[in-house]
Every structure is written in C-alpha cells, then in structure tokens.
Coordinates of C-alpha atoms in Angstrom, one line a residue:
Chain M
X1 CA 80.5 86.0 94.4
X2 CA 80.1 87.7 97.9
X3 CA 79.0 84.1 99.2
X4 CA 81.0 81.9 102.1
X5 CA 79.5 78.0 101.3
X6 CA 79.9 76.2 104.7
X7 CA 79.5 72.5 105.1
X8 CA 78.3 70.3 106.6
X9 CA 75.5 71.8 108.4
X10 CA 75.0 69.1 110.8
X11 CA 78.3 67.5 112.5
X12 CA 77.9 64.4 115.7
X13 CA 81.4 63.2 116.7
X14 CA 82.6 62.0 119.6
X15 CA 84.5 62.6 122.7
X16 CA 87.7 63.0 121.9
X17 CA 87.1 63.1 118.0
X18 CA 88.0 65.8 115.5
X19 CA 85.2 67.6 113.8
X20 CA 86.4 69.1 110.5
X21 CA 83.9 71.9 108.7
X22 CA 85.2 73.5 105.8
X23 CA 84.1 76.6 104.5
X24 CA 84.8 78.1 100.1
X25 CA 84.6 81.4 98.8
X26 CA 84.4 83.2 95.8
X27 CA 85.5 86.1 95.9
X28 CA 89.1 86.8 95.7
X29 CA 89.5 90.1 97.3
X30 CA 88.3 88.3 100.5
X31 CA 91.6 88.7 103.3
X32 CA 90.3 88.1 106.5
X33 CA 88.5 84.6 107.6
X34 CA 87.3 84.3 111.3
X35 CA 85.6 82.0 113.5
X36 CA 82.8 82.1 115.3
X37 CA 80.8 79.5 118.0
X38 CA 77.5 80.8 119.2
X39 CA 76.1 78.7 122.1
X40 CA 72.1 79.0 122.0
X41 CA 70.8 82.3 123.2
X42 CA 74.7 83.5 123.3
X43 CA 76.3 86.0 120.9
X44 CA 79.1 84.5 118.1
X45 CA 82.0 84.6 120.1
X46 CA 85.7 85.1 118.1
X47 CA 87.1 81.6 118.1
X48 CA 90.1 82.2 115.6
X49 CA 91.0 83.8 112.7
X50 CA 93.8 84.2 109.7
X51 CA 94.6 85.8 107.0
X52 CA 96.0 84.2 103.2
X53 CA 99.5 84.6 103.8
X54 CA 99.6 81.5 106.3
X55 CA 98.4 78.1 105.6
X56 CA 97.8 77.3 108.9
X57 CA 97.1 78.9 112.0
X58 CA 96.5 76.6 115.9
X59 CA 95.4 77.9 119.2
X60 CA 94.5 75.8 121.9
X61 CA 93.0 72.7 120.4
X62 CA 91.7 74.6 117.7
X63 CA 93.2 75.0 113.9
X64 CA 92.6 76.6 111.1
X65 CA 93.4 75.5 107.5
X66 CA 93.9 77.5 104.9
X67 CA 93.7 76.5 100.9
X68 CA 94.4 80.1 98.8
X69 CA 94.9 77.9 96.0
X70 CA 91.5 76.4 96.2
X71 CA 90.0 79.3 97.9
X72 CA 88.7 77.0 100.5
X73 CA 89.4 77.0 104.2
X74 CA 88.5 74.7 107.5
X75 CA 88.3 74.4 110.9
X76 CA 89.7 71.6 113.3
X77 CA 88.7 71.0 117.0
X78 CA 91.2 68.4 118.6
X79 CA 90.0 66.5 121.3
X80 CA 86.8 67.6 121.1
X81 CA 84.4 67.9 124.3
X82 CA 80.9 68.1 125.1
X83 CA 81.4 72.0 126.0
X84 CA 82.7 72.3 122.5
X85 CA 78.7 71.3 121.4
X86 CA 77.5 74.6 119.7
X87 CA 77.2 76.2 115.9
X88 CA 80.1 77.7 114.2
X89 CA 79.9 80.2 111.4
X90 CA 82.6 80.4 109.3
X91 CA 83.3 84.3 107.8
X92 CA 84.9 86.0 105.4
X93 CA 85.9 89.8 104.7
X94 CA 87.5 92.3 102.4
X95 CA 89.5 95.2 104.9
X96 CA 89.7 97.4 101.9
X97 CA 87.2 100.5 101.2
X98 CA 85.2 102.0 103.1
X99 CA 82.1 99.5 102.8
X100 CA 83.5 96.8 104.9
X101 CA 81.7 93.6 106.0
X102 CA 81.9 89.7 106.7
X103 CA 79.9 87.8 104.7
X104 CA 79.4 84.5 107.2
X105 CA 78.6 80.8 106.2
X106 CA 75.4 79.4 107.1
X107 CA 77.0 77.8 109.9
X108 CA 77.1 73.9 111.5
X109 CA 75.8 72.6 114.3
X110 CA 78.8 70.6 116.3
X111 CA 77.4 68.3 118.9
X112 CA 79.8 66.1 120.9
X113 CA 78.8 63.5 122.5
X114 CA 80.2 62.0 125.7
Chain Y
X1 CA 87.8 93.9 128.9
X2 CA 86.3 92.4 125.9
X3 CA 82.7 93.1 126.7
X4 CA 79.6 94.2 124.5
X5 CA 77.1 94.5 126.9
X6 CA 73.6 94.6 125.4
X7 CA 70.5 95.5 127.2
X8 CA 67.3 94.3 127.6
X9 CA 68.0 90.5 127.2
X10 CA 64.9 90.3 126.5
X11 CA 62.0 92.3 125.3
X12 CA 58.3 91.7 124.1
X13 CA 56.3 94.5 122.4
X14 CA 52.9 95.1 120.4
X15 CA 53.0 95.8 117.1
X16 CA 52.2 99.5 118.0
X17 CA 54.4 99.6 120.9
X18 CA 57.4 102.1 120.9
X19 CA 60.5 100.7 122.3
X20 CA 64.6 100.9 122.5
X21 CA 67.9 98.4 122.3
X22 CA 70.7 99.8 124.0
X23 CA 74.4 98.0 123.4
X24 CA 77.0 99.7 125.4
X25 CA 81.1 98.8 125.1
X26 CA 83.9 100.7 126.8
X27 CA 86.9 98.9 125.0
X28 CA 87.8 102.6 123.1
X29 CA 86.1 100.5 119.8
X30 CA 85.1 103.2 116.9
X31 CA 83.5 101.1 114.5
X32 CA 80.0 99.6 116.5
X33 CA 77.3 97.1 114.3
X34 CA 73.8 96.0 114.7
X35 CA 72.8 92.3 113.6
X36 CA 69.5 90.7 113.1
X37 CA 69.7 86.8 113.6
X38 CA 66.8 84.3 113.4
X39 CA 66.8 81.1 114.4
X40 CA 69.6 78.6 113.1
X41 CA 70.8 81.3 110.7
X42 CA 73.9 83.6 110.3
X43 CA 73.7 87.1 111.3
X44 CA 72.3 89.7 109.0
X45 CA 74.2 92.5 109.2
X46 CA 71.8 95.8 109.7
X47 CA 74.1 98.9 110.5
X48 CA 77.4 100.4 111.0
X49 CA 78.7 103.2 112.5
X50 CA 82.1 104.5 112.8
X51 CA 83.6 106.9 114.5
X52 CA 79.6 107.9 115.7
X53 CA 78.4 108.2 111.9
X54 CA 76.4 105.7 110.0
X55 CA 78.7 104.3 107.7
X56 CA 76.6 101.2 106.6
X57 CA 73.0 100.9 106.3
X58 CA 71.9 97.5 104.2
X59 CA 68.4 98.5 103.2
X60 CA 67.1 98.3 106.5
X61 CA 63.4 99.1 107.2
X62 CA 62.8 102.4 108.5
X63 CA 60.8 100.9 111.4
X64 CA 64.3 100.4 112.7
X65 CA 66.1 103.5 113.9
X66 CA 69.3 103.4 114.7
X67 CA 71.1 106.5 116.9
X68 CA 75.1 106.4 118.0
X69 CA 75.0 109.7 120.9
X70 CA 78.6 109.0 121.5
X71 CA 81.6 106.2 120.7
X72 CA 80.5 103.6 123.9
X73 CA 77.0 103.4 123.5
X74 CA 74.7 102.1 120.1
X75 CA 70.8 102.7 120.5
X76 CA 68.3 100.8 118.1
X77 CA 64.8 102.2 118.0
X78 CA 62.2 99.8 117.3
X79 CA 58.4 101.6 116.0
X80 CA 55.9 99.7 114.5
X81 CA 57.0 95.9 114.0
X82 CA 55.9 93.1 112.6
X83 CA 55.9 89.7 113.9
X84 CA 58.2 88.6 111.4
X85 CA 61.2 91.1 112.8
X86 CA 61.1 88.7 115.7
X87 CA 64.8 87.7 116.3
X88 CA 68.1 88.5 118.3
X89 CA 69.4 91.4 117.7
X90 CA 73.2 91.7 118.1
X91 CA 75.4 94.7 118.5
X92 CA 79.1 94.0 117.8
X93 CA 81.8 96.4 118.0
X94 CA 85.2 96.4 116.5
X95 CA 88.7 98.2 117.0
X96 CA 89.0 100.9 114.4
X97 CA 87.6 102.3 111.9
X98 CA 85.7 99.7 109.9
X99 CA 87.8 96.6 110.9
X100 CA 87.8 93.2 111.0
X101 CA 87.6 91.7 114.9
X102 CA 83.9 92.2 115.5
X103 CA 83.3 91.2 119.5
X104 CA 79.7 90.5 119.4
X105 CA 77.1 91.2 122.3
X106 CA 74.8 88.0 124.1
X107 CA 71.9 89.7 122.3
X108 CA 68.5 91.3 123.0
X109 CA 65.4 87.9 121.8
X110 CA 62.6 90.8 120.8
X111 CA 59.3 89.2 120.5
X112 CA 56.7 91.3 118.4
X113 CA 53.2 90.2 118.6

C-alpha cells in the first residue's frame, strides 16, 4: 500500500513534444506529491509539487495533473528540450505523525531529442 | 540559498578503511536525511534527524553511523563496507520539523572495494 507505481520507465519524444509520465498510489492517506529530475551524477532536484485539493497545478512549461478520484497523478513537460533529457521520480508522502517519508516511483528516463 | 552542499564528491575506500560523509546546509532547515541511491533506482531513504535527533532510522546497517553535532551540518560514518554499499549517497534537508520539501544534495559516488 505504501507503493508509488510510475510508468513508463523509458520515454523518447521530440523537440518540442510533450512527454506525459503518470504516476498511482495506494495509499490514501498520501497528501503531498512532488517532482523530481535527477540529471546523471546530480542530486533529484524539486521540479513541482501539489497537494489533492487542486486538480492541476503549471509552472513554467511544466504541469502537474492530479486524479484523487483515481488516485493517479502525472506530469507534463511542454515544449520539451534537449536540457529537459534526464529521469524523473515521481513521490508521494503522508505530513501526518511523526514517521514521515516519500515513498518515490521508480522513476523514467525522458530523453528529448533534437 | 537553496543549497545542500555535500562533501567529498567522490570517495573510494577498502573494505577496512575508516572514513566520513559530510552534508552541510545553512538554509535554517531542522529536519536533515541521508539517502542511498544505486544506479537507475529511486532513493532509499537511510536516516532522519530533526531538530539534531534521529528521528528515522529504516533498518540501516550499523556499518553506517550517522552523527548530527548541530542543525547545519549531517555526518555519515562509513566502517567496514562491502562492495555492494557502493552507491550515491544523498543528504537532503527540509524546512521544519519532518516536512515535506526535501532539497537534495549533488551526492558523495563511494566506491568500496
């Protein structure tokens, strides 16, 4: 129940295109769902985030989507560049208690080509 | 300033070897993480510490040490590894207490042969 299933693993669009990776959960006490692009040998870096009481949140060229209903939620890139080439992970977390933690997806690997 | 800075970037070390990860961040976070990521994987969350106490340790080896002497700076303690703890290690820190915007470090790559 605490899993984040991500999809696809693998993503090759190109410029200009508009990679779409969608990420489901489980669990239902889950309230935060962030972002995150890792470049090779780089840290995750926070891309975006929302909570469930929007359906939608954009910055920049990026957007998330947000499903409560089907407990599923996805991430846009508009206008997608080569820079944009990297792996996203997809995370979810519960800000109640005391034990707090994202649980993150197994991430995809974006590559753009030009 | 939203920087984790990590330090070494990179380290290599004998399986007997003694040796130290330092992750230092001066954004006034109280909540500070270690992650273990291998290659084409997610982060594996290790420890937490907030407010300079472990809060969070996921059955972590006791090969790995961790120490928090003060809210800026997370120390990981590394003793008798195998090859198989090779991997980046990440420190992340986070606002308040345990909460959700984690701002990750570039990582230490730690070799063990």
């Amino acid at each position: 129940q605490q899993q984040v299933k991500q999809s696809p693993q693998s993503l090759i669009v190109q410029k200009g295109g508009i990679p779409i990776i969608n990420c489901a959960y489980e669990n239902t006490a889950f309230d935060y769902f962030p972002w995150y692009q890792q470049f090779p040998g780089k840290g995750p870096a926070l891309l975006i985030a929302i909570r469930p009481d929007v359906s939608e949140k954009k910055e920049g060229r990026f957007t998330i989507s947000f499903n409560k209903s089907a407990k599923q939620f996805s991430l846009h890139i508009m206008d997608s560049q080569p820079g944009d080439s990297a792996t996203y992970f997809c995370a979810a977390g519960h800000s109640g208690g005391s034990n707090y933690k994202l649980t993150f997806g197994k991430g995809t690997l974006l590559t753009v080509n030009p | 300033d939203t920087e984790v800075t990590q330090t070494p970037k990179h380290l290599v070390m004998g399986m007997t070897n003694k040796k130290s990860l330092k992750c230092e961040q001066h954004m006034g976070h109280r909540a500070m993480y270690w992650y273990k990521q291998k290659a084409k994987k997610p982060p594996e969350l290790m420890f937490v510490y907030s407010y300079e106490k472990l809060s969070i340790n996921e059955s972590v080896p006791s090969r790995f040490s961790p120490e928090c002497p003060n809210s800026s700076l997370l120390n990981l303690h590394l003793h008798a590894l195998q090859p198989e703890d090779s991997a980046l290690y990440l420190c992340a820190s986070s606002p308040r207490r345990i909460q959700e915007t984690q701002y990750f470090g570039p990582g230490t790559r730690l070799l063990v042969l």
